[in-house]
mmCIF file of C-alpha atoms in Angstrom:
data_model
loop_
_atom_site.group_PDB
_atom_site.id
_atom_site.type_symbol
_atom_site.label_atom_id
_atom_site.label_comp_id
_atom_site.label_asym_id
_atom_site.label_seq_id
_atom_site.Cartn_x
_atom_site.Cartn_y
_atom_site.Cartn_z
ATOM 1 C CA ALA A 1 -0.067 0.013 -0.049
ATOM 2 C CA GLN A 2 1.189 3.479 -0.668
ATOM 3 C CA THR A 3 1.834 5.988 2.082
ATOM 4 C CA VAL A 4 2.323 9.741 2.041
ATOM 5 C CA THR A 5 4.350 11.517 4.747
ATOM 6 C CA GLN A 6 4.290 15.100 5.655
ATOM 7 C CA SER A 7 6.621 15.371 8.546
ATOM 8 C CA GLN A 8 6.324 19.206 9.240
ATOM 9 C CA PRO A 9 2.855 19.992 10.980
ATOM 10 C CA GLU A 10 3.515 23.747 10.831
ATOM 11 C CA MET A 11 5.470 26.332 8.805
ATOM 12 C CA SER A 12 5.575 30.166 8.683
ATOM 13 C CA VAL A 13 6.721 32.386 5.999
ATOM 14 C CA GLN A 14 6.910 36.200 5.887
ATOM 15 C CA GLU A 15 4.708 37.878 3.116
ATOM 16 C CA ALA A 16 6.572 38.108 -0.239
ATOM 17 C CA GLU A 17 9.101 35.463 0.746
ATOM 18 C CA THR A 18 9.499 31.937 -0.583
ATOM 19 C CA VAL A 19 8.675 28.762 1.454
ATOM 20 C CA THR A 20 8.919 25.193 0.479
ATOM 21 C CA LEU A 21 6.690 22.457 1.876
ATOM 22 C CA SER A 22 7.986 18.870 2.006
ATOM 23 C CA CYS A 23 6.302 15.827 1.208
ATOM 24 C CA THR A 24 7.735 12.069 0.617
ATOM 25 C CA TYR A 25 5.900 9.060 -0.399
ATOM 26 C CA ASP A 26 6.269 5.215 -0.610
ATOM 27 C CA THR A 27 5.288 3.180 -3.542
ATOM 28 C CA SER A 28 6.264 0.184 -5.633
ATOM 29 C CA GLU A 29 4.649 1.463 -8.752
ATOM 30 C CA SER A 30 6.436 3.288 -11.357
ATOM 31 C CA ASP A 31 3.604 5.344 -12.846
ATOM 32 C CA TYR A 32 1.390 7.428 -10.723
ATOM 33 C CA TYR A 33 0.059 10.948 -10.069
ATOM 34 C CA LEU A 34 1.034 13.476 -7.349
ATOM 35 C CA PHE A 35 -1.120 16.314 -6.002
ATOM 36 C CA TRP A 36 -1.037 19.306 -3.662
ATOM 37 C CA TYR A 37 -4.302 20.426 -2.369
ATOM 38 C CA LYS A 38 -4.909 23.640 -0.398
ATOM 39 C CA GLN A 39 -7.569 23.864 2.410
ATOM 40 C CA PRO A 40 -8.173 27.503 3.542
ATOM 41 C CA PRO A 41 -10.257 28.147 6.624
ATOM 42 C CA SER A 42 -13.269 27.852 4.611
ATOM 43 C CA ARG A 43 -12.749 24.009 4.512
ATOM 44 C CA GLN A 44 -12.969 24.006 0.632
ATOM 45 C CA MET A 45 -10.213 21.506 -0.802
ATOM 46 C CA ILE A 46 -8.602 23.254 -3.700
ATOM 47 C CA LEU A 47 -6.331 21.764 -6.188
ATOM 48 C CA VAL A 48 -3.052 23.499 -6.348
ATOM 49 C CA ILE A 49 -0.843 21.519 -8.649
ATOM 50 C CA ARG A 50 -0.335 17.945 -10.098
ATOM 51 C CA GLN A 51 2.555 15.915 -11.339
ATOM 52 C CA GLU A 52 2.387 12.902 -13.616
ATOM 53 C CA ALA A 53 5.305 10.633 -12.605
ATOM 54 C CA TYR A 54 6.419 9.755 -16.145
ATOM 55 C CA LYS A 55 7.081 13.509 -16.809
ATOM 56 C CA GLN A 56 10.564 14.664 -15.750
ATOM 57 C CA GLN A 57 9.667 18.302 -16.066
ATOM 58 C CA ASN A 58 8.494 19.770 -12.612
ATOM 59 C CA ALA A 59 4.850 21.192 -12.712
ATOM 60 C CA THR A 60 4.397 24.804 -12.494
ATOM 61 C CA GLU A 61 1.239 26.954 -11.733
ATOM 62 C CA ASN A 62 1.913 30.613 -11.394
ATOM 63 C CA ARG A 63 3.610 31.115 -8.072
ATOM 64 C CA PHE A 64 3.474 27.524 -7.234
ATOM 65 C CA SER A 65 6.021 24.911 -8.472
ATOM 66 C CA VAL A 66 7.018 21.458 -7.459
ATOM 67 C CA ASN A 67 10.458 19.830 -6.958
ATOM 68 C CA PHE A 68 9.596 16.103 -8.129
ATOM 69 C CA GLN A 69 12.412 13.702 -7.265
ATOM 70 C CA LYS A 70 11.147 10.269 -8.404
ATOM 71 C CA ALA A 71 14.297 8.224 -7.238
ATOM 72 C CA ALA A 72 14.101 9.699 -3.702
ATOM 73 C CA LYS A 73 10.090 9.705 -3.807
ATOM 74 C CA SER A 74 10.069 13.330 -2.829
ATOM 75 C CA PHE A 75 7.399 15.796 -4.062
ATOM 76 C CA SER A 76 7.976 19.300 -2.317
ATOM 77 C CA LEU A 77 5.783 22.553 -3.154
ATOM 78 C CA LYS A 78 7.449 25.848 -3.364
ATOM 79 C CA ILE A 79 5.288 28.742 -3.018
ATOM 80 C CA SER A 80 6.935 31.986 -4.331
ATOM 81 C CA ASP A 81 6.249 35.552 -3.417
ATOM 82 C CA SER A 82 3.951 34.295 -0.488
ATOM 83 C CA GLN A 83 0.647 36.276 -0.053
ATOM 84 C CA LEU A 84 -1.716 36.357 3.041
ATOM 85 C CA GLY A 85 -4.294 34.405 1.082
ATOM 86 C CA ASP A 86 -1.699 31.443 0.869
ATOM 87 C CA ALA A 87 -2.290 30.701 4.560
ATOM 88 C CA ALA A 88 -3.969 27.393 4.836
ATOM 89 C CA MET A 89 -3.502 23.818 5.347
ATOM 90 C CA TYR A 90 -1.625 22.045 2.457
ATOM 91 C CA PHE A 91 -2.094 18.372 1.701
ATOM 92 C CA CYS A 92 0.040 16.115 -0.417
ATOM 93 C CA ALA A 93 -1.578 13.290 -2.085
ATOM 94 C CA TYR A 94 -0.911 10.198 -4.238
ATOM 95 C CA ARG A 95 -2.941 8.576 -6.904
ATOM 96 C CA SER A 96 -2.244 5.269 -8.698
ATOM 97 C CA ILE A 97 -2.339 5.413 -12.556
ATOM 98 C CA GLU A 98 -4.744 2.409 -12.418
ATOM 99 C CA GLY A 99 -8.560 2.848 -12.217
ATOM 100 C CA GLY A 100 -11.121 1.301 -10.077
ATOM 101 C CA ALA A 101 -10.227 1.056 -6.402
ATOM 102 C CA ASN A 102 -6.776 2.344 -7.075
ATOM 103 C CA SER A 103 -8.139 5.624 -8.242
ATOM 104 C CA LYS A 104 -8.544 6.867 -4.722
ATOM 105 C CA LEU A 105 -6.443 9.451 -3.366
ATOM 106 C CA THR A 106 -3.900 8.790 -0.539
ATOM 107 C CA PHE A 107 -3.448 11.823 1.609
ATOM 108 C CA GLY A 108 -0.546 12.855 4.004
ATOM 109 C CA LYS A 109 -1.646 14.471 7.368
ATOM 110 C CA GLY A 110 -1.115 18.075 6.081
ATOM 111 C CA ILE A 111 0.870 21.063 6.883
ATOM 112 C CA THR A 112 -0.513 24.347 8.236
ATOM 113 C CA LEU A 113 1.124 27.389 6.595
ATOM 114 C CA SER A 114 0.887 30.816 8.239
ATOM 115 C CA VAL A 115 1.960 33.966 6.461
ATOM 116 C CA ARG A 116 3.379 36.824 8.422
ATOM 117 C CA PRO A 117 2.479 40.322 7.055
ATOM 118 C CA ASP B 1 -16.158 24.481 -10.226
ATOM 119 C CA ALA B 2 -17.056 20.809 -10.705
ATOM 120 C CA GLY B 3 -20.578 21.156 -9.784
ATOM 121 C CA ILE B 4 -20.660 19.227 -6.420
ATOM 122 C CA THR B 5 -22.817 19.994 -3.709
ATOM 123 C CA GLN B 6 -23.272 18.460 -0.303
ATOM 124 C CA SER B 7 -26.162 18.392 2.141
ATOM 125 C CA PRO B 8 -26.524 19.191 4.891
ATOM 126 C CA ARG B 9 -23.563 21.336 5.474
ATOM 127 C CA HIS B 10 -23.626 21.009 9.256
ATOM 128 C CA LYS B 11 -25.327 18.457 11.388
ATOM 129 C CA VAL B 12 -25.556 17.721 14.954
ATOM 130 C CA THR B 13 -27.118 14.450 15.926
ATOM 131 C CA GLU B 14 -27.185 11.932 19.001
ATOM 132 C CA THR B 15 -25.512 8.697 19.400
ATOM 133 C CA GLY B 16 -27.437 5.734 17.802
ATOM 134 C CA THR B 17 -29.482 7.723 15.355
ATOM 135 C CA PRO B 18 -29.330 7.008 11.750
ATOM 136 C CA VAL B 19 -27.810 9.862 9.661
ATOM 137 C CA THR B 20 -27.649 10.229 5.711
ATOM 138 C CA LEU B 21 -25.426 12.764 3.963
ATOM 139 C CA ARG B 22 -25.928 13.591 0.281
ATOM 140 C CA CYS B 23 -23.508 14.291 -2.424
ATOM 141 C CA HIS B 24 -24.925 15.703 -5.719
ATOM 142 C CA GLN B 25 -22.992 16.254 -8.966
ATOM 143 C CA THR B 26 -24.220 17.968 -12.139
ATOM 144 C CA GLU B 27 -21.750 16.955 -14.689
ATOM 145 C CA ASN B 28 -22.329 13.183 -15.228
ATOM 146 C CA HIS B 29 -19.173 11.876 -13.718
ATOM 147 C CA ARG B 30 -18.855 8.198 -13.309
ATOM 148 C CA TYR B 31 -16.521 7.947 -10.100
ATOM 149 C CA MET B 32 -17.622 9.457 -6.813
ATOM 150 C CA TYR B 33 -15.885 9.062 -3.491
ATOM 151 C CA TRP B 34 -16.734 9.663 0.229
ATOM 152 C CA TYR B 35 -13.648 10.756 2.396
ATOM 153 C CA ARG B 36 -13.509 11.768 6.098
ATOM 154 C CA GLN B 37 -10.982 14.279 7.510
ATOM 155 C CA ASP B 38 -9.859 14.158 11.083
ATOM 156 C CA PRO B 39 -7.042 15.995 12.796
ATOM 157 C CA GLY B 40 -3.710 14.144 12.393
ATOM 158 C CA HIS B 41 -5.073 11.875 9.633
ATOM 159 C CA GLY B 42 -5.647 13.901 6.543
ATOM 160 C CA LEU B 43 -8.437 12.555 4.513
ATOM 161 C CA ARG B 44 -9.395 8.861 4.329
ATOM 162 C CA LEU B 45 -11.364 7.058 1.938
ATOM 163 C CA ILE B 46 -14.756 5.557 3.309
ATOM 164 C CA HIS B 47 -16.495 4.374 0.200
ATOM 165 C CA TYR B 48 -16.423 4.959 -3.643
ATOM 166 C CA SER B 49 -18.641 4.195 -6.537
ATOM 167 C CA TYR B 50 -17.814 3.502 -10.042
ATOM 168 C CA GLY B 51 -21.258 3.661 -11.447
ATOM 169 C CA VAL B 52 -24.953 3.487 -10.722
ATOM 170 C CA LYS B 53 -25.436 0.702 -8.093
ATOM 171 C CA ASP B 54 -21.630 -0.099 -8.330
ATOM 172 C CA THR B 55 -19.786 0.831 -5.046
ATOM 173 C CA ASP B 56 -16.986 -0.582 -2.910
ATOM 174 C CA LYS B 57 -15.318 -0.142 0.306
ATOM 175 C CA GLY B 58 -12.459 2.128 1.205
ATOM 176 C CA GLU B 59 -10.120 1.911 4.183
ATOM 177 C CA VAL B 60 -12.429 3.242 6.931
ATOM 178 C CA SER B 61 -15.694 1.829 5.838
ATOM 179 C CA ASP B 62 -16.925 0.154 9.168
ATOM 180 C CA GLY B 63 -19.997 1.867 10.376
ATOM 181 C CA TYR B 64 -20.949 3.237 6.914
ATOM 182 C CA SER B 65 -22.851 2.269 4.056
ATOM 183 C CA VAL B 66 -23.508 3.908 0.626
ATOM 184 C CA SER B 67 -25.984 4.001 -2.248
ATOM 185 C CA ARG B 68 -26.170 5.265 -5.774
ATOM 186 C CA SER B 69 -29.352 4.926 -7.621
ATOM 187 C CA LYS B 70 -28.702 7.803 -9.824
ATOM 188 C CA THR B 71 -25.711 8.897 -11.562
ATOM 189 C CA GLU B 72 -25.889 12.360 -9.967
ATOM 190 C CA ASP B 73 -26.341 11.303 -6.339
ATOM 191 C CA PHE B 74 -24.033 9.410 -3.901
ATOM 192 C CA LEU B 75 -25.408 8.973 -0.407
ATOM 193 C CA LEU B 76 -23.469 8.126 2.748
ATOM 194 C CA THR B 77 -25.480 6.520 5.568
ATOM 195 C CA LEU B 78 -24.441 6.117 9.260
ATOM 196 C CA GLU B 79 -26.640 3.347 10.307
ATOM 197 C CA SER B 80 -26.267 4.225 14.100
ATOM 198 C CA ALA B 81 -24.042 6.992 14.718
ATOM 199 C CA THR B 82 -21.111 6.941 17.243
ATOM 200 C CA SER B 83 -19.014 9.819 18.760
ATOM 201 C CA SER B 84 -16.091 8.322 16.737
ATOM 202 C CA GLN B 85 -17.851 9.410 13.500
ATOM 203 C CA THR B 86 -17.687 13.118 14.517
ATOM 204 C CA SER B 87 -15.758 14.418 11.497
ATOM 205 C CA VAL B 88 -15.718 16.527 8.297
ATOM 206 C CA TYR B 89 -17.113 14.449 5.349
ATOM 207 C CA PHE B 90 -16.077 15.287 1.945
ATOM 208 C CA CYS B 91 -17.490 13.870 -1.413
ATOM 209 C CA ALA B 92 -15.231 13.987 -4.415
ATOM 210 C CA ILE B 93 -15.570 13.227 -8.158
ATOM 211 C CA ASN B 94 -13.092 12.195 -10.760
ATOM 212 C CA SER B 95 -12.526 14.571 -13.725
ATOM 213 C CA PRO B 96 -10.235 14.703 -16.617
ATOM 214 C CA THR B 97 -8.848 18.048 -17.447
ATOM 215 C CA ALA B 98 -9.200 19.916 -20.727
ATOM 216 C CA SER B 99 -5.629 20.025 -21.279
ATOM 217 C CA THR B 100 -4.067 16.735 -19.960
ATOM 218 C CA PHE B 101 -6.883 14.379 -19.516
ATOM 219 C CA THR B 102 -5.329 13.310 -16.265
ATOM 220 C CA ASP B 103 -7.904 12.340 -13.824
ATOM 221 C CA THR B 104 -8.122 14.562 -10.947
ATOM 222 C CA GLN B 105 -10.362 14.652 -8.029
ATOM 223 C CA TYR B 106 -12.436 17.716 -7.180
ATOM 224 C CA PHE B 107 -14.149 18.175 -3.962
ATOM 225 C CA GLY B 108 -17.556 19.180 -2.493
ATOM 226 C CA PRO B 109 -17.659 21.877 0.212
ATOM 227 C CA GLY B 110 -17.749 19.384 3.034
ATOM 228 C CA THR B 111 -20.229 18.302 5.756
ATOM 229 C CA ARG B 112 -19.442 18.907 9.441
ATOM 230 C CA LEU B 113 -20.883 16.097 11.565
ATOM 231 C CA THR B 114 -21.161 16.282 15.206
ATOM 232 C CA VAL B 115 -22.266 13.083 17.106
ATOM 233 C CA LEU B 116 -23.101 13.892 20.820
#
Protein backbone atom coordinates (compact mmCIF):
# COMPACT_ATOMS: atom_id res chain seq x y z
CA ALA A 1 0.00 0.00 0.00
CA GLN A 2 1.12 3.51 -0.70
CA THR A 3 1.88 5.97 2.07
CA VAL A 4 2.36 9.72 2.04
CA THR A 5 4.35 11.52 4.73
CA GLN A 6 4.31 15.20 5.58
CA SER A 7 6.67 15.45 8.52
CA GLN A 8 6.34 19.18 9.25
CA PRO A 9 2.99 19.93 10.94
CA GLU A 10 3.41 23.70 10.76
CA MET A 11 5.42 26.29 8.86
CA SER A 12 5.53 30.05 8.75
CA VAL A 13 6.67 32.46 6.04
CA GLN A 14 7.01 36.20 5.71
CA GLU A 15 4.79 37.82 3.14
CA ALA A 16 6.56 38.10 -0.28
CA GLU A 17 9.11 35.45 0.69
CA THR A 18 9.44 31.89 -0.63
CA VAL A 19 8.56 28.77 1.31
CA THR A 20 8.94 25.07 0.54
CA LEU A 21 6.62 22.40 1.90
CA SER A 22 7.98 18.86 2.04
CA CYS A 23 6.32 15.58 1.11
CA THR A 24 7.67 12.07 0.71
CA TYR A 25 5.82 8.98 -0.39
CA ASP A 26 6.33 5.27 -0.65
CA THR A 27 5.16 3.14 -3.56
CA SER A 28 6.22 0.17 -5.62
CA GLU A 29 4.52 1.53 -8.73
CA SER A 30 6.47 3.19 -11.53
CA ASP A 31 3.67 5.38 -12.86
CA TYR A 32 1.38 7.47 -10.69
CA TYR A 33 0.12 11.00 -10.03
CA LEU A 34 0.97 13.38 -7.22
CA PHE A 35 -1.06 16.35 -6.08
CA TRP A 36 -0.98 19.27 -3.70
CA TYR A 37 -4.30 20.49 -2.33
CA LYS A 38 -4.91 23.66 -0.34
CA GLN A 39 -7.54 23.89 2.39
CA PRO A 40 -8.18 27.46 3.60
CA PRO A 41 -10.32 28.21 6.68
CA SER A 42 -13.41 27.89 4.47
CA ARG A 43 -12.65 24.15 4.50
CA GLN A 44 -12.90 23.84 0.70
CA MET A 45 -10.31 21.49 -0.81
CA ILE A 46 -8.66 23.31 -3.70
CA LEU A 47 -6.31 21.69 -6.20
CA VAL A 48 -3.03 23.60 -6.31
CA ILE A 49 -0.87 21.56 -8.65
CA ARG A 50 -0.42 18.04 -10.03
CA GLN A 51 2.46 16.02 -11.40
CA GLU A 52 2.51 12.92 -13.56
CA ALA A 53 5.36 10.62 -12.51
CA TYR A 54 6.33 9.81 -16.10
CA LYS A 55 7.05 13.48 -16.79
CA GLN A 56 10.53 14.58 -15.85
CA GLN A 57 9.66 18.26 -16.02
CA ASN A 58 8.49 19.77 -12.75
CA ALA A 59 4.96 21.16 -12.83
CA THR A 60 4.43 24.91 -12.40
CA GLU A 61 1.26 26.93 -11.81
CA ASN A 62 1.91 30.65 -11.47
CA ARG A 63 3.61 31.15 -8.08
CA PHE A 64 3.46 27.44 -7.24
CA SER A 65 6.00 24.92 -8.43
CA VAL A 66 7.10 21.46 -7.40
CA ASN A 67 10.44 19.73 -7.01
CA PHE A 68 9.71 16.16 -8.02
CA GLN A 69 12.52 13.72 -7.24
CA LYS A 70 11.25 10.33 -8.38
CA ALA A 71 14.22 8.27 -7.21
CA ALA A 72 14.07 9.85 -3.78
CA LYS A 73 10.24 9.66 -3.73
CA SER A 74 10.06 13.31 -2.82
CA PHE A 75 7.49 15.86 -3.95
CA SER A 76 7.94 19.31 -2.42
CA LEU A 77 5.84 22.40 -3.11
CA LYS A 78 7.48 25.80 -3.48
CA ILE A 79 5.38 28.92 -3.03
CA SER A 80 7.04 32.07 -4.34
CA ASP A 81 6.11 35.63 -3.39
CA SER A 82 3.92 34.37 -0.54
CA GLN A 83 0.64 36.19 -0.04
CA LEU A 84 -1.68 36.42 2.97
CA GLY A 85 -4.21 34.37 1.03
CA ASP A 86 -1.77 31.45 0.89
CA ALA A 87 -2.32 30.82 4.59
CA ALA A 88 -4.01 27.42 4.74
CA MET A 89 -3.49 23.74 5.37
CA TYR A 90 -1.73 22.00 2.49
CA PHE A 91 -2.11 18.31 1.71
CA CYS A 92 0.10 16.16 -0.43
CA ALA A 93 -1.71 13.26 -2.16
CA TYR A 94 -0.85 10.21 -4.24
CA ARG A 95 -2.96 8.47 -6.88
CA SER A 96 -2.21 5.29 -8.76
CA ILE A 97 -2.33 5.45 -12.55
CA GLU A 98 -4.76 2.53 -12.43
CA GLY A 99 -8.52 2.90 -12.21
CA GLY A 100 -11.13 1.31 -10.00
CA ALA A 101 -10.26 1.09 -6.33
CA ASN A 102 -6.76 2.34 -7.11
CA SER A 103 -8.13 5.65 -8.34
CA LYS A 104 -8.54 6.82 -4.75
CA LEU A 105 -6.26 9.46 -3.28
CA THR A 106 -3.91 8.68 -0.43
CA PHE A 107 -3.28 11.82 1.63
CA GLY A 108 -0.57 12.99 3.96
CA LYS A 109 -1.58 14.44 7.31
CA GLY A 110 -1.22 18.00 6.09
CA ILE A 111 0.85 21.02 7.00
CA THR A 112 -0.49 24.31 8.32
CA LEU A 113 1.11 27.31 6.64
CA SER A 114 0.87 30.74 8.21
CA VAL A 115 1.90 33.93 6.42
CA ARG A 116 3.25 36.85 8.46
CA PRO A 117 2.43 40.34 7.20
CA ASP B 1 -16.14 24.49 -10.18
CA ALA B 2 -16.95 20.80 -10.63
CA GLY B 3 -20.64 21.25 -9.78
CA ILE B 4 -20.58 19.29 -6.53
CA THR B 5 -22.89 20.07 -3.65
CA GLN B 6 -23.25 18.40 -0.27
CA SER B 7 -26.15 18.45 2.12
CA PRO B 8 -26.49 19.16 4.90
CA ARG B 9 -23.45 21.37 5.44
CA HIS B 10 -23.65 21.03 9.21
CA LYS B 11 -25.41 18.48 11.37
CA VAL B 12 -25.53 17.67 15.06
CA THR B 13 -27.04 14.36 16.05
CA GLU B 14 -27.13 11.96 18.96
CA THR B 15 -25.42 8.63 19.40
CA GLY B 16 -27.43 5.76 17.96
CA THR B 17 -29.41 7.73 15.43
CA PRO B 18 -29.17 7.09 11.68
CA VAL B 19 -27.71 9.87 9.53
CA THR B 20 -27.63 10.26 5.75
CA LEU B 21 -25.35 12.67 3.93
CA ARG B 22 -25.96 13.54 0.29
CA CYS B 23 -23.54 14.35 -2.49
CA HIS B 24 -24.94 15.74 -5.73
CA GLN B 25 -23.05 16.37 -8.95
CA THR B 26 -24.27 17.97 -12.15
CA GLU B 27 -21.67 16.85 -14.71
CA ASN B 28 -22.32 13.13 -15.14
CA HIS B 29 -19.06 11.93 -13.59
CA ARG B 30 -18.74 8.20 -13.26
CA TYR B 31 -16.52 8.00 -10.17
CA MET B 32 -17.60 9.44 -6.84
CA TYR B 33 -15.93 9.16 -3.43
CA TRP B 34 -16.63 9.76 0.23
CA TYR B 35 -13.72 10.78 2.50
CA ARG B 36 -13.58 11.77 6.14
CA GLN B 37 -11.13 14.32 7.51
CA ASP B 38 -9.83 14.09 11.06
CA PRO B 39 -6.99 16.01 12.74
CA GLY B 40 -3.70 14.16 12.36
CA HIS B 41 -5.06 11.83 9.68
CA GLY B 42 -5.56 13.89 6.56
CA LEU B 43 -8.41 12.57 4.44
CA ARG B 44 -9.26 8.89 4.37
CA LEU B 45 -11.49 7.04 1.92
CA ILE B 46 -14.74 5.59 3.27
CA HIS B 47 -16.47 4.28 0.15
CA TYR B 48 -16.41 4.96 -3.55
CA SER B 49 -18.66 4.36 -6.55
CA TYR B 50 -17.77 3.60 -10.14
CA GLY B 51 -21.31 3.76 -11.52
CA VAL B 52 -24.98 3.46 -10.68
CA LYS B 53 -25.41 0.70 -8.09
CA ASP B 54 -21.66 -0.04 -8.26
CA THR B 55 -19.92 0.73 -4.99
CA ASP B 56 -16.98 -0.58 -2.98
CA LYS B 57 -15.31 -0.10 0.39
CA GLY B 58 -12.43 2.15 1.26
CA GLU B 59 -10.01 1.96 4.16
CA VAL B 60 -12.38 3.20 6.90
CA SER B 61 -15.76 1.75 5.84
CA ASP B 62 -16.87 0.16 9.14
CA GLY B 63 -20.13 1.72 10.34
CA TYR B 64 -20.92 3.30 6.98
CA SER B 65 -22.97 2.28 3.97
CA VAL B 66 -23.51 3.99 0.62
CA SER B 67 -25.98 3.96 -2.22
CA ARG B 68 -26.03 5.30 -5.74
CA SER B 69 -29.35 4.88 -7.51
CA LYS B 70 -28.73 7.79 -9.91
CA THR B 71 -25.53 9.03 -11.55
CA GLU B 72 -25.82 12.41 -9.90
CA ASP B 73 -26.39 11.33 -6.29
CA PHE B 74 -24.11 9.42 -3.91
CA LEU B 75 -25.48 8.90 -0.40
CA LEU B 76 -23.47 8.10 2.72
CA THR B 77 -25.38 6.56 5.64
CA LEU B 78 -24.29 6.12 9.22
CA GLU B 79 -26.59 3.32 10.36
CA SER B 80 -26.17 4.12 14.06
CA ALA B 81 -23.99 7.15 14.64
CA THR B 82 -21.20 7.00 17.22
CA SER B 83 -19.03 9.75 18.69
CA SER B 84 -16.03 8.39 16.76
CA GLN B 85 -17.85 9.36 13.56
CA THR B 86 -17.71 13.04 14.46
CA SER B 87 -15.76 14.39 11.53
CA VAL B 88 -15.82 16.46 8.38
CA TYR B 89 -17.06 14.49 5.39
CA PHE B 90 -16.04 15.29 1.84
CA CYS B 91 -17.48 14.04 -1.39
CA ALA B 92 -15.27 14.03 -4.48
CA ILE B 93 -15.54 13.22 -8.17
CA ASN B 94 -12.95 12.25 -10.76
CA SER B 95 -12.63 14.62 -13.67
CA PRO B 96 -10.24 14.72 -16.61
CA THR B 97 -8.86 18.14 -17.38
CA ALA B 98 -9.19 19.84 -20.73
CA SER B 99 -5.46 20.03 -21.33
CA THR B 100 -3.98 16.80 -20.03
CA PHE B 101 -6.85 14.34 -19.53
CA THR B 102 -5.25 13.36 -16.26
CA ASP B 103 -7.96 12.29 -13.89
CA THR B 104 -8.08 14.70 -11.03
CA GLN B 105 -10.37 14.65 -8.02
CA TYR B 106 -12.46 17.68 -7.19
CA PHE B 107 -14.13 18.06 -3.85
CA GLY B 108 -17.45 19.25 -2.55
CA PRO B 109 -17.63 21.87 0.23
CA GLY B 110 -17.76 19.30 3.04
CA THR B 111 -20.23 18.42 5.80
CA ARG B 112 -19.35 18.91 9.43
CA LEU B 113 -21.03 16.17 11.49
CA THR B 114 -21.07 16.17 15.26
CA VAL B 115 -22.31 13.12 17.14
CA LEU B 116 -23.11 13.81 20.79
